[in-house]
XYZ file of C-alpha atoms in Angstrom:
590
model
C 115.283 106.968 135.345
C 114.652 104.048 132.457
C 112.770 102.375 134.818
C 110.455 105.641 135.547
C 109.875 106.268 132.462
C 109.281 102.522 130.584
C 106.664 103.275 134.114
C 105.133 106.561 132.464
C 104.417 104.873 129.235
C 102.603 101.795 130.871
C 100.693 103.906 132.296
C 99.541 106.253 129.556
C 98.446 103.258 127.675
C 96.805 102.270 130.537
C 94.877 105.270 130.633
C 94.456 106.257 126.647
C 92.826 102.511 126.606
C 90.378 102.951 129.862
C 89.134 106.279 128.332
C 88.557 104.844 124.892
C 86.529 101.981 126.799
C 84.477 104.718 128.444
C 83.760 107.001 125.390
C 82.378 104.066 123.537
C 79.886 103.261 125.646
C 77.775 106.437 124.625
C 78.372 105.412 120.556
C 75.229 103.991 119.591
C 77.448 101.690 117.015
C 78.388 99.034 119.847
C 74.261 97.909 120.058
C 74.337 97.231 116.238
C 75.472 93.960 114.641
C 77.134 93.042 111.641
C 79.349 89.939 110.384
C 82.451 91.122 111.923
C 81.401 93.182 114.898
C 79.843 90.802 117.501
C 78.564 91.336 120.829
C 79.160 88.067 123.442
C 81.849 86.192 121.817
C 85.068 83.903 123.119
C 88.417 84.863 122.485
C 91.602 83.331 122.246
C 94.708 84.797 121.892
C 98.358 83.058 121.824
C 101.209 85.175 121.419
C 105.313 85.720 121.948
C 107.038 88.944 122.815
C 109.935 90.532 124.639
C 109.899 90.922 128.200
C 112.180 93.180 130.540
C 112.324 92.354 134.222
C 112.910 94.831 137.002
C 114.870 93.233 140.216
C 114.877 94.725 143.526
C 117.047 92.388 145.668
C 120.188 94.508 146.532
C 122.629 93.036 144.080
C 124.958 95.971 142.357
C 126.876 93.796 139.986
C 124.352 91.683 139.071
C 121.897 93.235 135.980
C 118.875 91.161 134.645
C 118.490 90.967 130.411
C 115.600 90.838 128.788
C 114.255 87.339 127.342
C 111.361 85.414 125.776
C 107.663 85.611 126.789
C 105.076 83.024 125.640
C 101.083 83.403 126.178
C 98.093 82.716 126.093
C 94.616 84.475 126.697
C 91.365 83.489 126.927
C 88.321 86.204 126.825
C 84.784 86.035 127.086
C 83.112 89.794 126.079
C 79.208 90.682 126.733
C 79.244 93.973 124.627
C 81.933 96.149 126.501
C 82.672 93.990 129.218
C 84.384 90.396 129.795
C 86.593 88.485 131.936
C 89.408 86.919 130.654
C 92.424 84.268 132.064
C 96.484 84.993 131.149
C 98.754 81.879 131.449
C 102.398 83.489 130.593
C 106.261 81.936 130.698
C 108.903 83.877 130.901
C 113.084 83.271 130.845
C 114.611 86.362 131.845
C 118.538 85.649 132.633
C 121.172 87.408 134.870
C 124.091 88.687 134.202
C 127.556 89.920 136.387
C 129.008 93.333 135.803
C 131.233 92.944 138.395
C 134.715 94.124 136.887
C 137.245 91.438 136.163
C 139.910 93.581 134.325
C 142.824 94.929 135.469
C 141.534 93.141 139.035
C 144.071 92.676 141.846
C 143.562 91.069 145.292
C 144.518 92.086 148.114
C 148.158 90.758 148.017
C 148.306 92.850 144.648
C 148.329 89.317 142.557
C 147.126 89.927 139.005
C 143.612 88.080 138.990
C 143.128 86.405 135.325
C 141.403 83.481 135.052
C 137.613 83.558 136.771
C 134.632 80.611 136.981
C 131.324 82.090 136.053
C 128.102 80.508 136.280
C 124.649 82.581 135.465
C 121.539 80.082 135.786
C 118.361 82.023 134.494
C 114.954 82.523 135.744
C 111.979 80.802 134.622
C 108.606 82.510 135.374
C 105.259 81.071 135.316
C 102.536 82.984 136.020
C 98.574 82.328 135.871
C 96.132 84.484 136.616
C 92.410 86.125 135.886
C 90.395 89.384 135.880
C 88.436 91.818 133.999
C 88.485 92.998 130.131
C 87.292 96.403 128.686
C 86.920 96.476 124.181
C 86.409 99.529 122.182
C 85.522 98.329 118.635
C 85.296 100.222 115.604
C 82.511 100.646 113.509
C 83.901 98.341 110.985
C 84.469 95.331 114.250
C 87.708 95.297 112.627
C 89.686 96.977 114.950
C 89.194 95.740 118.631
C 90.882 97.778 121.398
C 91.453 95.911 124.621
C 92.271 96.514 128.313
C 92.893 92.962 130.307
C 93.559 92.974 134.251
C 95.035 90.297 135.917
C 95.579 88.712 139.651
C 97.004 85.508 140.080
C 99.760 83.867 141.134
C 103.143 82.686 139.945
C 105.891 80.819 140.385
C 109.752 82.052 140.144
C 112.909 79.454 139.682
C 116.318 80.083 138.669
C 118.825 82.989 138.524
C 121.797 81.978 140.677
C 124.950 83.782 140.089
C 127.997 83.064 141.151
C 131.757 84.619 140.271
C 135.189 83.177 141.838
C 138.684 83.886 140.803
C 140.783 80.931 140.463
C 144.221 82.025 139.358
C 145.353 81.910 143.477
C 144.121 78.361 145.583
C 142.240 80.730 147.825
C 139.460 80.465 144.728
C 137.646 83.419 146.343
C 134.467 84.826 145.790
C 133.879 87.670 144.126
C 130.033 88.417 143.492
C 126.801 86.081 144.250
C 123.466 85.592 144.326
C 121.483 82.883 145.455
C 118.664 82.570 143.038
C 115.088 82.384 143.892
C 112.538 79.060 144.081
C 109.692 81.035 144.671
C 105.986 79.664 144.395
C 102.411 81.012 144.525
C 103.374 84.407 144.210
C 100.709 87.063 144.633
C 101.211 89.216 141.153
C 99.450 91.689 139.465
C 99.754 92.340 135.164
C 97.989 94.746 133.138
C 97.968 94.918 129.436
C 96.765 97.275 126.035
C 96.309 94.876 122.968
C 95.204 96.263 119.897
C 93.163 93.594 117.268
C 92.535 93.688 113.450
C 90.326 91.011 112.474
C 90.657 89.800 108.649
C 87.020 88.233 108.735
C 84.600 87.116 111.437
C 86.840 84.205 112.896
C 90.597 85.448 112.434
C 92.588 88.432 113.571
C 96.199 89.367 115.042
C 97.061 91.758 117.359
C 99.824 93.511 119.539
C 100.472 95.131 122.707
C 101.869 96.279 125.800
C 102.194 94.928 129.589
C 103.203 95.509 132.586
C 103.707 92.617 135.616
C 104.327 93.004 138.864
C 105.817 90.208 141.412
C 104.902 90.908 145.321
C 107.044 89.628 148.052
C 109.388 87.412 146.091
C 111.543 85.267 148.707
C 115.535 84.818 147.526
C 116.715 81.138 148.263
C 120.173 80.903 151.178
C 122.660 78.531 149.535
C 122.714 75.983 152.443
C 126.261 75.133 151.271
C 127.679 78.945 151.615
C 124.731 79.773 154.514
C 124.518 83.560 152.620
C 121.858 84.464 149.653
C 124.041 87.231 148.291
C 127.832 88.521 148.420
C 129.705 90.768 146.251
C 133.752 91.607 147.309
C 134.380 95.378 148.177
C 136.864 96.886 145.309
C 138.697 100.328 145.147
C 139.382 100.748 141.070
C 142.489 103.794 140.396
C 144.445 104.750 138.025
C 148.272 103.174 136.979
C 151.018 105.489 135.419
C 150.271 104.400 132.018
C 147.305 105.688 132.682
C 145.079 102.221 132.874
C 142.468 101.034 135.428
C 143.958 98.992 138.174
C 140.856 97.471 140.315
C 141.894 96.128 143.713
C 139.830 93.912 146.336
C 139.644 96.295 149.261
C 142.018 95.781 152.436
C 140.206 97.052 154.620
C 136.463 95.840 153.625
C 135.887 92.203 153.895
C 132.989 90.723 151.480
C 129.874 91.859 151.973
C 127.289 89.266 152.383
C 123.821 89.269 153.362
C 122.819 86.118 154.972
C 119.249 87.192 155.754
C 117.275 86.809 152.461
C 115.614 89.581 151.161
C 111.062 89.848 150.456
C 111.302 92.199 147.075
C 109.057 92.856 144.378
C 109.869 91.636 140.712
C 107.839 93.663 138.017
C 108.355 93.819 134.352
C 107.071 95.315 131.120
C 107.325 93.765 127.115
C 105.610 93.891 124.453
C 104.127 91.269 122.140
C 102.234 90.402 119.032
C 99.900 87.127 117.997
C 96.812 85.824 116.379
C 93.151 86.358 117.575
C 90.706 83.774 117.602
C 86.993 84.756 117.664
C 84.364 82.167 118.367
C 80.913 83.902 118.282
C 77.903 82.560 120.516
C 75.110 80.969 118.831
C 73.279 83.843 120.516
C 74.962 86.607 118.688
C 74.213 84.882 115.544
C 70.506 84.313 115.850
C 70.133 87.864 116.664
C 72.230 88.658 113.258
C 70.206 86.624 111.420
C 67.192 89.018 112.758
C 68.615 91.881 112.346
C 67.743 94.831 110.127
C 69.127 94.794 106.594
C 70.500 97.669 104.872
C 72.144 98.485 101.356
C 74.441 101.502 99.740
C 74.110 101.499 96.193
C 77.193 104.127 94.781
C 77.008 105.317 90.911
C 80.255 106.957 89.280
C 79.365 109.082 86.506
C 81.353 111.849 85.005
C 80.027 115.832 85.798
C 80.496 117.149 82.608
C 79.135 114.515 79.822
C 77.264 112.824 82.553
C 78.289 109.156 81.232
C 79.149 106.291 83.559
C 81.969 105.320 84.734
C 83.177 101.636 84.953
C 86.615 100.509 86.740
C 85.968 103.017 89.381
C 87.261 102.521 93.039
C 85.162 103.755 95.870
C 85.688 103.452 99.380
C 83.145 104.089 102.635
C 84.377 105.461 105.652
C 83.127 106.503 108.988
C 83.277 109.815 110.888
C 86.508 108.339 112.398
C 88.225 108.066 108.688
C 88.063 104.124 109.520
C 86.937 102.294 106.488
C 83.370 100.615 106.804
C 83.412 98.637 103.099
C 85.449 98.701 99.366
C 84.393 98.256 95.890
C 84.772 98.877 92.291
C 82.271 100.408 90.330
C 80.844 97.011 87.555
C 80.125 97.804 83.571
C 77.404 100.112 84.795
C 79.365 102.183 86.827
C 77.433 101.057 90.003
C 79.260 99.469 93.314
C 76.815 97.928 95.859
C 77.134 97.509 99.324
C 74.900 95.133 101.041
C 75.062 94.362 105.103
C 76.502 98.482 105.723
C 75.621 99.372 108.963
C 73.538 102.635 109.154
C 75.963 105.708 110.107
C 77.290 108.808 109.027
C 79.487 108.061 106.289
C 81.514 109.521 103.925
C 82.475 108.482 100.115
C 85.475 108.910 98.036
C 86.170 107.749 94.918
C 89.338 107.061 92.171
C 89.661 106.544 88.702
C 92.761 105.920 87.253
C 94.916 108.038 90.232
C 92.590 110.711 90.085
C 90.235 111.612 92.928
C 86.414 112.303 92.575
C 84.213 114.650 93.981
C 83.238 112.815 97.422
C 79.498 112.181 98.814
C 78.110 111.272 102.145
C 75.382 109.504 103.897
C 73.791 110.083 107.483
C 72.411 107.952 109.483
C 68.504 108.371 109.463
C 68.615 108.200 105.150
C 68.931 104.759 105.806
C 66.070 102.151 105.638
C 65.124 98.601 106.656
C 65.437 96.323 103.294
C 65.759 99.274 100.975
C 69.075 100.681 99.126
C 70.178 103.915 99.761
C 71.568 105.595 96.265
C 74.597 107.721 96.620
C 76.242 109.661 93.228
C 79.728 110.349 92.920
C 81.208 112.706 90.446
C 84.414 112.847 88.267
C 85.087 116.857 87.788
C 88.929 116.223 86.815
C 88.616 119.218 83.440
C 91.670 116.935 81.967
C 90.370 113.793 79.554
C 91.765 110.320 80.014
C 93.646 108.656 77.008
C 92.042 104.893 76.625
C 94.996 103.190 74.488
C 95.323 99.839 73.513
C 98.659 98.107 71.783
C 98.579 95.362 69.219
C 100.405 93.637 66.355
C 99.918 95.894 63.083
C 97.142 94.613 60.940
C 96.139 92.489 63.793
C 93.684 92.454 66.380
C 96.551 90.559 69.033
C 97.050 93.104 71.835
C 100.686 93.110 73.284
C 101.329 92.626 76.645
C 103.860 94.495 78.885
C 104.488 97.486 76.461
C 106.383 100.367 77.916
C 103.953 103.148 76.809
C 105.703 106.596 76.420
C 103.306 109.948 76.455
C 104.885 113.202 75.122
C 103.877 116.212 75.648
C 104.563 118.527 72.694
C 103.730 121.840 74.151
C 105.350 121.947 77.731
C 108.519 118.971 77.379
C 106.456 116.757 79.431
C 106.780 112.770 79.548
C 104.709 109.898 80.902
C 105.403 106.153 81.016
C 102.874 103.254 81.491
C 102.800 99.553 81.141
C 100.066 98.193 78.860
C 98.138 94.983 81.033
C 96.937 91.941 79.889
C 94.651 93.254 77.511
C 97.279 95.479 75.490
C 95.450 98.344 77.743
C 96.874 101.373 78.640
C 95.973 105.021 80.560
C 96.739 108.815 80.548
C 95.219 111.637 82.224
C 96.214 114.400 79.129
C 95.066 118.048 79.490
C 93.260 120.185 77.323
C 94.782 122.201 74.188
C 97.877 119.642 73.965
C 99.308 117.737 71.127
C 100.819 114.624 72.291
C 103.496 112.090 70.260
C 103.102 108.315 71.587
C 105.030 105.116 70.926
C 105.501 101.864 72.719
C 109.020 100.108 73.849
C 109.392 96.205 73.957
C 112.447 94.717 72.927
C 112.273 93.423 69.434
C 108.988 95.410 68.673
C 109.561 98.262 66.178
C 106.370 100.989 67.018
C 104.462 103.143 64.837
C 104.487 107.041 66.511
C 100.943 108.405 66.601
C 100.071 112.273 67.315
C 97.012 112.904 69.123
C 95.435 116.658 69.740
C 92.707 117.381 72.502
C 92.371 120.888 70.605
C 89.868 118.255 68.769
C 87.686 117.421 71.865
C 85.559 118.859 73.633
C 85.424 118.366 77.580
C 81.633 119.203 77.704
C 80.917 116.104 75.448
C 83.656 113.463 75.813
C 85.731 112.426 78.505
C 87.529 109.362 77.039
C 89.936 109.747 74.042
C 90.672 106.318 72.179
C 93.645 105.927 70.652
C 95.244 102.240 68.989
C 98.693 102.264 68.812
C 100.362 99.094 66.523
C 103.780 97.292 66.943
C 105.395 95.208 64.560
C 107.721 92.588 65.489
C 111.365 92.992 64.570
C 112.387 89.401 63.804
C 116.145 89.638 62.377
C 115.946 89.614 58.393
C 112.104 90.316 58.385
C 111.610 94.077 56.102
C 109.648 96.793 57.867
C 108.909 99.556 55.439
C 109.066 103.057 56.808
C 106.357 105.174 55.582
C 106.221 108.907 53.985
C 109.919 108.943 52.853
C 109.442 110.255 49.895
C 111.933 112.414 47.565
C 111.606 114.801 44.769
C 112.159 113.381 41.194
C 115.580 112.175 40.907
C 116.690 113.593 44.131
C 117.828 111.922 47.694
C 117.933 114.615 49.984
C 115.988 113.631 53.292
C 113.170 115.983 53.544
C 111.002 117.069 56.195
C 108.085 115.046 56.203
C 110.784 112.054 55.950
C 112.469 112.995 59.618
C 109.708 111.968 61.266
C 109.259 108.030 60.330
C 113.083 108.263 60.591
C 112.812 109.515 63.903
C 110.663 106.603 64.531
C 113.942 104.126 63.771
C 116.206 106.741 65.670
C 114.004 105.594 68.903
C 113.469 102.122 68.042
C 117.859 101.916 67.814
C 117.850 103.826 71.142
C 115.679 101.087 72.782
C 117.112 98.097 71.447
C 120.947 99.054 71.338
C 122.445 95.738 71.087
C 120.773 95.564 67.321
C 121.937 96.367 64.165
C 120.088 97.758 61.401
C 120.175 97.643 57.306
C 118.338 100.661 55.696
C 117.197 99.518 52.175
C 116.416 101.850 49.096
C 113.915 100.762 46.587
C 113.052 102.057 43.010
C 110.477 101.170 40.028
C 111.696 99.682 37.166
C 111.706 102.879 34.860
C 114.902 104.160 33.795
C 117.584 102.066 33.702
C 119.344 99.426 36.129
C 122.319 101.630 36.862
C 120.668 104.250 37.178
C 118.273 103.121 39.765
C 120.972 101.402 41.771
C 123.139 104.368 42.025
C 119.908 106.487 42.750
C 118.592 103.952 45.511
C 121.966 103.787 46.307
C 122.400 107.811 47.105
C 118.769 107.436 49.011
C 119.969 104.801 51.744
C 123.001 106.503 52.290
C 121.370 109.590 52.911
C 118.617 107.655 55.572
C 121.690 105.940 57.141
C 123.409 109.989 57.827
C 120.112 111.482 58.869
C 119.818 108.459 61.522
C 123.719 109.018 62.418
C 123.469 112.157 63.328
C 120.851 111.734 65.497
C 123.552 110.151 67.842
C 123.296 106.196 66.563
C 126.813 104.688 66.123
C 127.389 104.346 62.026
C 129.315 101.144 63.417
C 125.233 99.836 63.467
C 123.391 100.893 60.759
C 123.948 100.222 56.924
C 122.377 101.915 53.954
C 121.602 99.414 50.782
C 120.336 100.755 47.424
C 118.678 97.561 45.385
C 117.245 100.135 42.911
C 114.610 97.892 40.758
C 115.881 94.105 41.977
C 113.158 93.483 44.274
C 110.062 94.449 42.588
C 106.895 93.716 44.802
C 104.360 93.416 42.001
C 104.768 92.344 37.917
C 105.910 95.979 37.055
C 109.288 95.154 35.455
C 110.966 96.596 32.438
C 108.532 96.959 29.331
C 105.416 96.168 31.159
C 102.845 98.029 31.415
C 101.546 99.419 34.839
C 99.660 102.345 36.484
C 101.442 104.798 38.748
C 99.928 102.848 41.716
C 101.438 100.259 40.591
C 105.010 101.487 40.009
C 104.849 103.677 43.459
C 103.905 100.243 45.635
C 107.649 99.371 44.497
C 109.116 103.021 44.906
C 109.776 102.534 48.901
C 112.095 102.373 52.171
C 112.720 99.693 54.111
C 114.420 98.788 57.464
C 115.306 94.940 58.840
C 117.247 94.153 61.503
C 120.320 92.319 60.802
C 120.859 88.890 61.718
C 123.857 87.802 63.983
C 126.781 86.615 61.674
């Protein structure tokens, strides 16, 4: 039954590849030329695989494993059509399943100590035929059919089992082997190519090998070319199998050897070497040249669109050529064969409204112009990262997109450039911050209820970072307090927020909070004032869910003026309100 079927499914690929053969004849694309899809070409093809052999020489307790197979195949095609040679080795190896516990012979001795040898089997074979291709429209894929007749030569495989725990040394199970040579045989095989450029390809398949007539040897020392000893196998009172050599059977050999056919099947996989005839490339260099020019533009505000990635494919869903749209939102492909074609297109994960091409737009030395269309109603958010007051963009920042409206997040990782990407719907407020260890971010609020879709696609938004060094002061903007009070308010929670997240991010840190007043009123005052104002940043951050253990509150009141504005100078409320402030720093280690 395994062998019937492994049968069925040779054959179906034999058939599936013969029909694609024939269908491809009537495709107009196998007369047309282009750098990867030539016509008369030579082909070589080494490969390994896995073969499985198939014995039929009357041996019951003697199965053959599966082993190694090494090739090599040379092809020459004219269009459809070639002939090709197959040089193959294979080392298959047998193996006795004759049963050796619980055996008894027939003077009900215990048998327990055996001599096994198992020699395996070397096959050559060599041989030549016809080839049938299908390629695709691209000459990247080449589908194959390669039939073979030759002849081969078969060595190895003797088997031989003996008992010695008794002098009698008997033998149990054995086969002679086979030194076969010039052995009429017959192989078929499927291979399926990809070819990276004109030159280079792998590939994989399928084959099937028949052996006809294969001669056993007769061991001229024993006179037989296969024996196996008669058993009867029951059942003890503790329920165990007991195997005896049958009384009344003596061994059967067969001294007459057998003419039986050896077939197998495996599979394999290599490399593809294409050498192309100076024919086939003179008529390339005469051949027709045509060009597809795609543009990527957006429906609504009609503006082009850069970065874009487009891809042609056939009426088959194979793919003919790939680009990306330049700074003019234009991808050109040059050396396209003419053909019914269709084009897609993605920016940033989102797909475009597809175009097509057929066959007879196409002309000699002249582009064809194709427009695809972004109709995605949603804008895309065009962010960039960098170092506050800077123009250094930050690599490698974890971007984080929330949506206000629905409890929606995003994440994206800013490139090289500090660059980042959203697709963000219409009628949403978003919050957005960047995460990278030891970078504190400022939170930025963005609202498409300001945009219009009809007149802007793109939404630019800069997002700055400053870097946390331990000791370096931050200062938190907007928290402000009413005269002589500390209570946070509301406009306050949100900067504060802003630390909550940056603590969340970086929780092996710890953080000093830092009040700061002008220099009116007096010293105690201020310090108990500043004093009250930390404290009550440090609980609004605590209860937010940060460990106390990691954030302190410090109130220097009027000790670290930033300007002149000291006691009994005079200064402008600008002045005096640079100094009124909130600070955060990380603390240092010890």
């Amino acid at each position: 039954m395994k062998t019937l079927n492994l049968f069925k499914l040779i054959a179906l690929l034999l058939v599936s590849s013969i029909f694609q053969v024939v269908t491809a004849q009537t495709a107009k694309t196998l007369v047309q030329n282009n750098l990867l899809k030539n016509e008369n070409y030579l082909q070589i093809s080494p490969r390994a695989g896995y073969d499985v052999p198939f014995y039929s020489n009357d041996t019951p307790y003697i199965d053959y494993k599966g082993g190694l197979d090494l090739g090599i195949s040379v092809d020459y095609y004219w269009k459809w059509f070639g002939v090709g040679a197959d040089v193959d080795y294979i080392a298959n190896t047998p193996e006795s399943t004759y049963p050796t516990q619980g055996l008894f012979n027939r003077g009900n001795v215990p048998l327990t100590s055996f001599n096994l040898s198992e020699n395996g089997i070397k096959r050559f074979f060599y041989g030549i035929g016809p080839d049938f291709k299908h390629q695709s429209n691209s000459g990247k894929w080449v589908y194959e059919l390669n039939t073979r007749a030759g002849l081969s030569s078969i060595k190895g495989g003797r088997t031989e089992l003996r008992e010695t725990t008794t002098m009698a040394n008997e033998l149990l199970n054995f086969h002679a082997g086979y030194n076969a040579k010039n052995v009429l045989t017959a192989k078929g095989q499927v291979r399926v190519n990809y070819f990276f450029n004109q030159f280079f390809g792998v590939h994989a398949g399928a084959y099937y090998m028949r052996h006809f007539d294969v001669e056993e040897l007769v061991d001229p020392t024993l006179g037989i070319a296969a024996s196996y000893n008669p058993f009867i196998t029951t059942t003890g009172t503790a329920g165990q199998s007991i195997t005896n050599l049958d009384p009344k059977n003596f061994p059967n050999e067969r001294i007459e050897p057998l003419k039986g056919a050896i077939s197998s099947v495996g599979v394999f996989a290599g490399i593809s070497l294409k050498l192309a005839s100076n024919k086939t490339e003179k008529t390339c260099k005469a051949c027709p040249i045509y060009s597809l020019a795609v543009t990527a533009r957006d429906k609504y505000t009609k503006e082009i669109l850069p970065d874009t990635d487009v891809v042609v494919k056939n009426l088959k869903g194979e793919v003919a050529q790939t680009g990306k749209t330049n700074a003019y939102g234009v991808v050109v492909f040059n050396n396209i064969l003419p053909d019914n074609y269709t084009i897609d297109g993605m920016l940033y994960n989102t797909k475009m409204e597809s175009n097509s091409t057929a066959v007879n737009e196409f002309k000699p030395k002249e582009t064809l112009q194709k427009e695809i269309l972004y109709t995605d109603l949603n804008f895309i958010l065009k962010g960039k990262v960098v170092v506050c007051n800077s123009p250094n963009a930050i690599e490698g920042v974890s971007v984080n997109l929330k949506n206000l409206v629905i409890a929606e997040q995003k994440n994206s990782l800013t490139d090289d450039k500090g660059e980042f990407v959203f697709n963000v719907a219409k009628n949403t407020t978003y919050e957005v911050y960047g995460k990278k260890n030891n970078y504190f971010s400022q939170t930025e609020t963005i609202s498409t209820k300001d945009y219009d879709r009809n007149t802007t696609l793109f939404v630019k938004l800069e997002v700055c970072m400053e870097e946390a060094d331990c000791g370096k002061a931050i200062g938190l903007k907007n928290i402000l307090y009413d005269l002589d009070k500390y209570f946070i308010k509301e406009a306050a929670k949100k900067e504060l927020n802003r630390l909550v997240q940056f603590m969340q991010d970086n929780p092996a840190i710890s953080v000093e909070v830092s009040s700061h007043t002008d220099s009116r009123a007096s010293h105690e005052y201020n310090a108990t004032l500043s004093q009250n104002r930390a404290n009550a940043a440090v609980d609004y951050v605590v209860s937010q869910g940060i460990d106390r253990k990691r954030i302190t509150g410090i109130g220097y009141g009027e000790t670290k003026l930033l300007n002149k504005c000291a006691d009994g100078v005079d200064c402008s409320e600008n002045q005096h309100q640079l100094n009124r402030r909130t600070e955060m720093k990380v603390i240092c280690p010890n």
